[in-house]
Coordinates of C-alpha atoms in Angstrom, one line a residue:
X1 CA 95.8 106.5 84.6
X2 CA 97.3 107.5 81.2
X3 CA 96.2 105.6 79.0
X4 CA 97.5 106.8 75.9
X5 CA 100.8 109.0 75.1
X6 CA 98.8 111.5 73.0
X7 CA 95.6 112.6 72.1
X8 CA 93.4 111.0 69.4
X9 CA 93.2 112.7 66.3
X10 CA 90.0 113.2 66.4
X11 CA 89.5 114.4 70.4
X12 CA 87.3 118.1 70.6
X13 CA 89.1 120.1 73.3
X14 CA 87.0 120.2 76.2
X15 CA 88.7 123.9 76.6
X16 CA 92.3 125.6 77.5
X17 CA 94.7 126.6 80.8
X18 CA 93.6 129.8 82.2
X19 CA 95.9 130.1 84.8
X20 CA 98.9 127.7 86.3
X21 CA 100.0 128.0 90.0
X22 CA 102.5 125.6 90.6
X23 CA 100.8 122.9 90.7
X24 CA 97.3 124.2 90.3
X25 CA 95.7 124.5 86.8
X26 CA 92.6 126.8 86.3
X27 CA 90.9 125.4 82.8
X28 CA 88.7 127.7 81.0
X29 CA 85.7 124.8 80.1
X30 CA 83.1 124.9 77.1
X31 CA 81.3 122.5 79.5
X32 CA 81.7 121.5 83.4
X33 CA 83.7 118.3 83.6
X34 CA 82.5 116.2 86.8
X35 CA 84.7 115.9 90.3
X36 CA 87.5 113.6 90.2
X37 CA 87.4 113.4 86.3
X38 CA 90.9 112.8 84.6
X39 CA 92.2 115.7 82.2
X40 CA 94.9 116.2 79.9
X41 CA 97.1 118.6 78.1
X42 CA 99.9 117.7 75.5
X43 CA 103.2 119.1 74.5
X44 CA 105.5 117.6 72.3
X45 CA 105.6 114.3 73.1
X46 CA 104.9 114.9 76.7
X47 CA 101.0 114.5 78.4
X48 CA 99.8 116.1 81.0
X49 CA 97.3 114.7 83.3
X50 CA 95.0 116.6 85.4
X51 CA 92.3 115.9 87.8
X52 CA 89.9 118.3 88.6
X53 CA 88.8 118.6 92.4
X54 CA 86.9 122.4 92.0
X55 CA 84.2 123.5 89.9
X56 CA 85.1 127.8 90.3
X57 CA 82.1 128.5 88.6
X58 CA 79.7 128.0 85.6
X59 CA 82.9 127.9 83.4
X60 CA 86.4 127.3 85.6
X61 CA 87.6 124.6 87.3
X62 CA 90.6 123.6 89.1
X63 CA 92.8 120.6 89.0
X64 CA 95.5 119.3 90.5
X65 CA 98.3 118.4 88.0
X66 CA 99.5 115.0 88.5
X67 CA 103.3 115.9 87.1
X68 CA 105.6 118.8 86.9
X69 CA 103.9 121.6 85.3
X70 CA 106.8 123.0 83.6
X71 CA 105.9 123.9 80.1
X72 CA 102.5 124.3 80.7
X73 CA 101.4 128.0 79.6
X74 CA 98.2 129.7 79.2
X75 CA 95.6 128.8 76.1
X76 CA 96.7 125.6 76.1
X77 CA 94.1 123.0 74.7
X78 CA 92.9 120.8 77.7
X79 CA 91.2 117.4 76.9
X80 CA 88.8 115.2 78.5
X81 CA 90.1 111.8 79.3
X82 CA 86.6 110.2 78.6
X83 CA 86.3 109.3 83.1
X84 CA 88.0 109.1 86.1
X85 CA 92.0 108.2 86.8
X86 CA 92.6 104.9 86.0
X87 CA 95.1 101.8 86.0
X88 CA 95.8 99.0 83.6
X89 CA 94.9 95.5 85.3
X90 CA 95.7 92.3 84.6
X91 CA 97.3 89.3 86.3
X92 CA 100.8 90.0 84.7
X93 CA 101.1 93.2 87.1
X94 CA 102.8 90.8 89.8
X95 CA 106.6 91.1 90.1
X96 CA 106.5 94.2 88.7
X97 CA 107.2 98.0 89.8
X98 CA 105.0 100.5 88.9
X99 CA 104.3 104.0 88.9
X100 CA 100.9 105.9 90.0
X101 CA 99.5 105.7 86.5
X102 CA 100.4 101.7 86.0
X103 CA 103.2 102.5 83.8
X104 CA 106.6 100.5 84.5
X105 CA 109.3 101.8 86.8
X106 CA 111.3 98.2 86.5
X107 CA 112.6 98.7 82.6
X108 CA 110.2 96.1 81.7
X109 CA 107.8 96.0 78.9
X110 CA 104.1 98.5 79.6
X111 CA 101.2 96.3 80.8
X112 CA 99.5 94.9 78.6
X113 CA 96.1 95.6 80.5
X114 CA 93.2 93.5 80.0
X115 CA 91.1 96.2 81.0
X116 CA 91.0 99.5 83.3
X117 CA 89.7 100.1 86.9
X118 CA 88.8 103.6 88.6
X119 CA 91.1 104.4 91.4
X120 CA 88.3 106.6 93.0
X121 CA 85.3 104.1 93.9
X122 CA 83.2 103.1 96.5
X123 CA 84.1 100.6 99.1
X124 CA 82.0 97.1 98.5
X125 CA 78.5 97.5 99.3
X126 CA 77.9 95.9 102.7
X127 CA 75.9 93.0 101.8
X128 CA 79.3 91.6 99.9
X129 CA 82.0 92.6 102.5
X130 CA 83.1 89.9 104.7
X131 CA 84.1 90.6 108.2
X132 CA 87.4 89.6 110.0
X133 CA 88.5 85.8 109.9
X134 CA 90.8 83.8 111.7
X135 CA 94.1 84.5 113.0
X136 CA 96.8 85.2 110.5
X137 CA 100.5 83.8 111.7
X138 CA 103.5 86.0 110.7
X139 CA 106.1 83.9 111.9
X140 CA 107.1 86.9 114.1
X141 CA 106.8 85.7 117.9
X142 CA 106.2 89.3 119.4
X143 CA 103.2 89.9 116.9
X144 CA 101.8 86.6 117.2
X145 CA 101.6 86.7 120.9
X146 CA 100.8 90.2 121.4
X147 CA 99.4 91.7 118.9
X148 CA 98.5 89.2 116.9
X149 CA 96.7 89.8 113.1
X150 CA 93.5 88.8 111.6
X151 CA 92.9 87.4 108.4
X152 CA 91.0 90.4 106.8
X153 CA 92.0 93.1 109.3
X154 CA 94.2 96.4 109.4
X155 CA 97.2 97.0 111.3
X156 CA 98.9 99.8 112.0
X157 CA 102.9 100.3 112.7
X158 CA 103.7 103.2 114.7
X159 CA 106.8 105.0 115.5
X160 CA 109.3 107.7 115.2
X161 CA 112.1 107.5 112.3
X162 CA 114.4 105.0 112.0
X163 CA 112.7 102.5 114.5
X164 CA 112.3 99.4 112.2
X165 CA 109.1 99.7 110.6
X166 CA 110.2 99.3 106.8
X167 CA 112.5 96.0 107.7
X168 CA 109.3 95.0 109.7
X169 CA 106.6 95.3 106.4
X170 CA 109.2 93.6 104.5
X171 CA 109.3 90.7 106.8
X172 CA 105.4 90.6 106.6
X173 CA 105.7 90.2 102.4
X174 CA 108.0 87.6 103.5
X175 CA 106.0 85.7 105.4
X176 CA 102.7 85.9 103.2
X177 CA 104.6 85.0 100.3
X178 CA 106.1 81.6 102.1
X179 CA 103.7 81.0 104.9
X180 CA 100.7 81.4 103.0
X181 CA 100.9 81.6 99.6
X182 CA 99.4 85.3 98.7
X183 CA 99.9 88.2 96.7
X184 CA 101.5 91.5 98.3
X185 CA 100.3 95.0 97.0
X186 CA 102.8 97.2 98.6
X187 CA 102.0 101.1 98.1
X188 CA 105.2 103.6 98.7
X189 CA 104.1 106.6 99.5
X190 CA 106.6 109.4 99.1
X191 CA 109.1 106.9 99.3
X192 CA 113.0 108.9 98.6
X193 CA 114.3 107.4 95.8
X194 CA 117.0 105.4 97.1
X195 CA 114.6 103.9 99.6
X196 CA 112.3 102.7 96.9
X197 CA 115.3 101.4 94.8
X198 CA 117.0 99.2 97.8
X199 CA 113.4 97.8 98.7
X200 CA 112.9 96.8 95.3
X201 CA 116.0 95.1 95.2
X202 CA 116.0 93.7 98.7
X203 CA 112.1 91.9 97.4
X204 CA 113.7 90.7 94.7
X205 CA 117.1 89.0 96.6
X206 CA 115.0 87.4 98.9
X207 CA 112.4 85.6 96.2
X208 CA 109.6 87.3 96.9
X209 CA 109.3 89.6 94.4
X210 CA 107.2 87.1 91.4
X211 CA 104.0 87.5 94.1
X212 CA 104.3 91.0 94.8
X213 CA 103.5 94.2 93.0
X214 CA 105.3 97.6 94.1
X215 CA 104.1 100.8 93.5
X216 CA 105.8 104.1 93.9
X217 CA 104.5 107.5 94.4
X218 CA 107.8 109.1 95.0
X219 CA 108.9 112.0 97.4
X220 CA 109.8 114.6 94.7
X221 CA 106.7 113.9 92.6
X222 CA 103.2 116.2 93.0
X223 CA 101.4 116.3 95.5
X224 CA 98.3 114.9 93.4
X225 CA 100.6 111.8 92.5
X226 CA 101.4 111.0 96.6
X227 CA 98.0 111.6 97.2
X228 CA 96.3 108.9 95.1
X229 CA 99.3 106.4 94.9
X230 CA 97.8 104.5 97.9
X231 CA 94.3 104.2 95.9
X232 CA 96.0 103.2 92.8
X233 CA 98.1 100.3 94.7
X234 CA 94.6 99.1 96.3
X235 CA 92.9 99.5 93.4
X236 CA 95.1 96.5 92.5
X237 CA 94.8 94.9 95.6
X238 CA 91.0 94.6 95.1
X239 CA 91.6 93.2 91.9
X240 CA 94.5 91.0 92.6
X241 CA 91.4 90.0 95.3
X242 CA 88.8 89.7 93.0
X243 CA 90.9 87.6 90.2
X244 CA 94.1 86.0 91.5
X245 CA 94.4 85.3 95.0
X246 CA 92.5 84.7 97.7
X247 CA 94.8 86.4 100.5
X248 CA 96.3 89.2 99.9
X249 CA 98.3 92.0 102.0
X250 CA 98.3 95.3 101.3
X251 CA 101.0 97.6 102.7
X252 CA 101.4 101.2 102.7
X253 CA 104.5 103.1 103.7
X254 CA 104.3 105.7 105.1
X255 CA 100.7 106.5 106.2
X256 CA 101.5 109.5 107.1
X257 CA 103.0 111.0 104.1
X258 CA 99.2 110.5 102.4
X259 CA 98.0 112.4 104.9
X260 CA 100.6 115.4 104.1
X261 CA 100.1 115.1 100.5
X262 CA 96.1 115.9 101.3
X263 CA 97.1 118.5 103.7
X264 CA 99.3 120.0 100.9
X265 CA 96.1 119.7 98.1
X266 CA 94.0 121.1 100.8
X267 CA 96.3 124.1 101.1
X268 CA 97.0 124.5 97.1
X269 CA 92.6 124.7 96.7
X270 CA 92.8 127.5 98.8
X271 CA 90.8 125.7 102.2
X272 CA 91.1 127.0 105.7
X273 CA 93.2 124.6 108.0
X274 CA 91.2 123.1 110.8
X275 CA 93.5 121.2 113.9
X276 CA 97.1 121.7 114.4
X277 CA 97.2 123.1 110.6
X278 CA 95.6 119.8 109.0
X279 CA 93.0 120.2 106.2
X280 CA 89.5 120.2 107.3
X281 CA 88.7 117.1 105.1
X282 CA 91.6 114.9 107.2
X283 CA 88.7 112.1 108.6
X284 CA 86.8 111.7 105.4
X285 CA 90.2 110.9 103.3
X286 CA 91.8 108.8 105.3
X287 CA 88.1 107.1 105.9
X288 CA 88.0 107.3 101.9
X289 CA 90.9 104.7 102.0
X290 CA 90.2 102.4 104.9
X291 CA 86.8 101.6 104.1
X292 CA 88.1 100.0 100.9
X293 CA 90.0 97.9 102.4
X294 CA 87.7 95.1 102.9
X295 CA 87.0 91.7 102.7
X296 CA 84.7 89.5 100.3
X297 CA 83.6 86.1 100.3
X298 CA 86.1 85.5 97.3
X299 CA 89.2 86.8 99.3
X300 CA 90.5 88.9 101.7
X301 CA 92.6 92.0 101.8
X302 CA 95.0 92.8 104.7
X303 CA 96.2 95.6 105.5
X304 CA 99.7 96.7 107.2
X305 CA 100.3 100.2 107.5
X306 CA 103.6 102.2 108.7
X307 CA 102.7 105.3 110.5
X308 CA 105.2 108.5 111.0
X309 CA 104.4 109.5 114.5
X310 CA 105.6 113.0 114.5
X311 CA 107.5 113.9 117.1
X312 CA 106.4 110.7 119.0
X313 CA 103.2 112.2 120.0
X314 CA 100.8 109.2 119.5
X315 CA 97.8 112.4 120.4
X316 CA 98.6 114.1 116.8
X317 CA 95.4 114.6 114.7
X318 CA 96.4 112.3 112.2
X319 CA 97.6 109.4 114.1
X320 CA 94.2 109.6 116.0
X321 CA 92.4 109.7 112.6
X322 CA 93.9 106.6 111.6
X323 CA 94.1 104.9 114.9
X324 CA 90.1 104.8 114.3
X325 CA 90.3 102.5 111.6
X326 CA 92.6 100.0 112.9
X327 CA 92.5 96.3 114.6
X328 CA 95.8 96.2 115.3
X329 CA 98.4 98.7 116.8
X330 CA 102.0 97.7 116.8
X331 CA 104.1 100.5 118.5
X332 CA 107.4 100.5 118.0
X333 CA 109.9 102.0 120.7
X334 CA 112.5 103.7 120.4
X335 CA 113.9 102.8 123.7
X336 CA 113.6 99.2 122.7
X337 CA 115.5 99.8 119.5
X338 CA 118.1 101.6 121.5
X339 CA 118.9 98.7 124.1
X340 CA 119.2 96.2 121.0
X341 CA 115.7 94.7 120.8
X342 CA 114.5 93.9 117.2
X343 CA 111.8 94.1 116.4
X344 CA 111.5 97.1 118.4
X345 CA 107.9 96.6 119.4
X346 CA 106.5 97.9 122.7
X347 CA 104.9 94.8 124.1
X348 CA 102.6 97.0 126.4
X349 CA 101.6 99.9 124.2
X350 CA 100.8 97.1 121.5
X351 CA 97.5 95.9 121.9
X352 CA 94.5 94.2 119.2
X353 CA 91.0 93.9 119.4
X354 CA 91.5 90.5 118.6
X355 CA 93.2 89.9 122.0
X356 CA 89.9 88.2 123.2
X357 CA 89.6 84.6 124.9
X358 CA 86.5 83.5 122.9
X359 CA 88.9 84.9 119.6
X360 CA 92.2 83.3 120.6
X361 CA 91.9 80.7 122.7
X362 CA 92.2 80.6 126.7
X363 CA 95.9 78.9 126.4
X364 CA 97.0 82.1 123.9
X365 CA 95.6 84.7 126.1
X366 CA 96.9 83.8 129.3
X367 CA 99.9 83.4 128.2
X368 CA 99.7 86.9 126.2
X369 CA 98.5 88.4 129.7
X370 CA 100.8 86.5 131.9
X371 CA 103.9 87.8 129.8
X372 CA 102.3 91.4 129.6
X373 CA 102.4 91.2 133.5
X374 CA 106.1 90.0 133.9
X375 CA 107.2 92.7 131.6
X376 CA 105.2 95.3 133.3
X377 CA 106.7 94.6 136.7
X378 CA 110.0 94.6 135.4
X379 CA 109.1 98.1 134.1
X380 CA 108.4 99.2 137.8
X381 CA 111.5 97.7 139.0
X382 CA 113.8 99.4 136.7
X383 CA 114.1 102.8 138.3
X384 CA 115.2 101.1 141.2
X385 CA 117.5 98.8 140.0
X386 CA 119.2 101.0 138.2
X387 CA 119.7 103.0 141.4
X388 CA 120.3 100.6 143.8
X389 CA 121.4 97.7 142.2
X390 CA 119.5 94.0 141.9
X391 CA 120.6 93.4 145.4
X392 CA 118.1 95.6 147.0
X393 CA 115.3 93.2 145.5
X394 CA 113.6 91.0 147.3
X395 CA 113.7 87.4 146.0
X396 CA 110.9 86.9 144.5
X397 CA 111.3 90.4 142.6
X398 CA 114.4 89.3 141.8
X399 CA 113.4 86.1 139.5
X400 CA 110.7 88.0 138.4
X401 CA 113.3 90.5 136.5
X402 CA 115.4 87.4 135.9
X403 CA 112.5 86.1 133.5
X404 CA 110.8 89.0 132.2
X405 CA 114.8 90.2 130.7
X406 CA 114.3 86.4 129.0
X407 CA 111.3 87.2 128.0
X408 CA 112.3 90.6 126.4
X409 CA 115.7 88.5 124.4
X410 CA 113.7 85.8 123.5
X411 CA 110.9 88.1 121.8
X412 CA 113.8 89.6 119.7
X413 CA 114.0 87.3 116.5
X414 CA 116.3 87.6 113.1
X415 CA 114.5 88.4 110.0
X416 CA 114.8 86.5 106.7
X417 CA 114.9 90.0 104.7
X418 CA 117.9 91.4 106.1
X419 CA 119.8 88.0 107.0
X420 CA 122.3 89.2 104.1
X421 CA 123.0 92.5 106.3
X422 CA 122.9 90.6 109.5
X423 CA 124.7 87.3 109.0
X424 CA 122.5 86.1 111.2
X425 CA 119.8 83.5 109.0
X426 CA 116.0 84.1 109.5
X427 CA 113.5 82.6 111.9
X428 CA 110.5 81.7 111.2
X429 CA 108.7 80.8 114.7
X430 CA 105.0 79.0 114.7
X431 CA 102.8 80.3 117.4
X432 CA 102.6 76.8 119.3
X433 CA 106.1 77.3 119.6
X434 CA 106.4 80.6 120.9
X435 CA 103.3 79.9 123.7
X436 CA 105.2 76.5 124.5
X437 CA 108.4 78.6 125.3
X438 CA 107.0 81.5 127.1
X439 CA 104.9 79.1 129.3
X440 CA 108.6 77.0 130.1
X441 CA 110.1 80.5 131.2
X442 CA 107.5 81.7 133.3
X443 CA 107.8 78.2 134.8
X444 CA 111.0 79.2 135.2
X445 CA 112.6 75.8 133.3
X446 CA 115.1 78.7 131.8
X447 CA 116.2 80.2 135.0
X448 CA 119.7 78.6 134.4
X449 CA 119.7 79.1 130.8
X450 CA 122.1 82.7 130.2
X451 CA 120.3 85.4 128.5
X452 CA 122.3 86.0 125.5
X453 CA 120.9 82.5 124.8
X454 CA 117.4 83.9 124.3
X455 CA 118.5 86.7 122.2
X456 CA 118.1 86.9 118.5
X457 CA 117.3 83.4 118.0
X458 CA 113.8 80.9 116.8
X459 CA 112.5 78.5 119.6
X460 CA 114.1 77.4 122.4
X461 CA 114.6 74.1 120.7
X462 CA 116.3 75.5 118.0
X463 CA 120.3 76.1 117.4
X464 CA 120.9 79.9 118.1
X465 CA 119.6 81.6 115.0
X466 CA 117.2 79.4 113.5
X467 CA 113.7 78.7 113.5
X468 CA 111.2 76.0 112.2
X469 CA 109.1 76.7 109.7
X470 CA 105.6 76.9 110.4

């Protein structure tokens, strides 16, 4: 976005600060700058960067200012950044940690960028975008059962604080980094500090850092900065697409906290709130990022998003408005993380569009459906057993329970990222071998095996705590 530290000697001041609200700049203008075009003011050996999203009138516009505003003041001499905010690209930006305006948060050298790319663009015009491809194994034996993901699709991870859904995108870059040889764009999105620091450190202990790129918007930076980190990070992802690799997985955590950074623009431009106190523009900017992550015929982009559900209310305005873009839903329960289940993902709120029998396969889905059914009635039964005891089921109730509390232990698996915290070394668990095992347990070839066995291990096959590699 910044592409210089100063201005050139010879720049012409577009015109001055008229007023400064926080983080709202008024700029007096000899001449109307266009929407979304990148402004700056310097001090010392500080630059400001603006970008404006109001045209006042025939003279005034309004920006958002993309730092902290202290020292600004009025008649300050604004400049014209020559277009809109932009990042350095170039293959070197892999293993590196950025900032919003593609300048190093890692103590490494700057980029040296082989050219520049708009973060605000359109998506690709639909005679180049691709559509969804074939199935894309994680390793992760819930996901690929249930909820499985597409090559080229978007998924969504839902679920209250604390739940698992950081450990669970970090397990993704794992596995698309040593399953199938991509690139990961991951995009942190009023991340706190110490978060981003411990993921970045985490990537980098468990060698997956040299194919990913991090960027950071963090929590105590502008609005304007949380706002348009998630374009920045896929402005690299379409690049990374476009030049590099032809898979790539794009991540963004949190989802939600792009949607409160709009909310708090909206608010600062002085708009009316529309539903529940969200700015009126809510479906058209979260539709201005989905749409652009798309597909080509030179490479894909995939997207895995974590999702703050407020208050666990899967009905808020926008959760729904991102629901509509997704293939995949991954909900993740905080009952299930309570009784020990990791991941914590609800295997009957989860659900994908991809869960199709011409898509999968007959073999995948009825095993998918025949799992979903065994879990279900268990579900039923638990009132009741925990009321009356086991004893007052009938038999075949009874065995039913039996296997579906197998199922649930064996879909709990150990995860190669946090193996270090855990003790417990990483599975990795190809779908043939997950289907294989849940069709020898609802056989009920298992019915003598305890249930501790099942829990937090690969296949069946496998020593407790290990899994093959796919």
């Amino acid at each position: 976005m910044a592409r210089a530290a100063l201005t050139m000697p010879d720049a012409v001041a577009l015109g001055y600060i008229a007023e400064v609200h926080g983080p709202v700049i008024d700029i007096c203008c000899s001449r109307l700058p266009p929407l979304h075009r990148a402004l700056y003011a310097c001090k010392d050996e500080e630059r400001y960067t603006f970008e404006v999203y109001r045209h006042l009138d025939e003279r005034h516009v309004r920006a958002i200012a993309l730092h902290r505003t202290g020292g600004l003041r009025r008649r300050m001499p604004v400049f014209d950044a020559g277009g809109p905010l932009a990042v350095p690209v170039t293959p070197a930006c892999l293993g590196r940690l950025l900032d919003g305006f593609g300048r190093p948060l890692d103590g490494g050298p700057p980029l040296e960028a082989g050219g520049f790319r708009p973060i605000v663009a359109p998506p690709v015009p639909l005679a180049e975008a691709a559509g969804v491809g074939d199935l894309l194994p994680t390793g992760i034996k819930v996901i690929d059962l249930l909820c499985p993901f597409v090559r080229g699709g978007k998924t969504g991870l839902f679920g209250g604080a604390g739940v698992g859904k950081t450990v669970l995108i970090m397990e993704f870059m794992h596995a698309i980094v040593h399953l199938h040889r991509g690139v990961s764009v991951f995009a942190g999105v009023g991340e706190r500090i110490r978060e981003g620091h411990e993921l970045w450190h985490d990537m980098r202990a468990a060698g997956v850092m040299a194919r990913t790129l991090m960027l950071f918007g963090q929590m105590d930076e502008s609005p304007g900065v949380r706002f348009r980190i998630g374009l920045a990070a896929l402005t690299y992802a379409e690049y990374l697409r476009d030049s590099v690799a032809r898979d790539v997985l794009f991540l963004m955590d949190n989802a939600f906290r792009f949607v409160q950074a709009g909310s708090e623009i909206s608010g600062l431009l002085g708009r009316m709130p529309a539903t529940v106190g969200y700015q009126p523009t809510l479906l058209s900017e979260v539709a201005e990022l989905q749409e652009r992550i798309t597909s080509t015929r030179t490479g894909n982009i995939t997207a895995v998003e974590a999702v703050y559900v407020p208050a666990d209310d899967m009905t808020d305005p926008a959760v729904e408005a991102l629901l509509a873009h997704l293939d995949t839903t991954v909900i993740l329960s905080r009952n299930q993380a309570a009784k020990g289940i990791y991941p914590a993902v609800d295997p009957l709120a989860s659900a994908s569009q991809m869960m199709d029998r011409t898509f999968i396969g007959d073999r995948h889905y009825t095993v998918a459906q025949a799992v979903r059914e065994q879990l279900a009635r268990y579900r039923e039964l638990e009132d009741i057993i925990a009321m009356l005891g086991m004893e007052a089921l009938a038999e075949a109730d009874r065995r039913a329970v039996e296997r579906a509390r197998r199922l649930e232990r064996y879909l709990t698996q150990p995860f190669h990222v946090v193996a270090g915290h855990t003790g417990i070394p990483g599975a990795a668990v190809p779908l043939a071998t997950t289907l294989a095992d849940c069709e020898a347990i609802l056989r009920g070839d298992y019915d003598a095996l305890p249930e501790e066995r099942c829990y937090m291990r690969g296949g069946l096959g496998e020593p407790a705590g290990q899994g093959s590699q796919p």
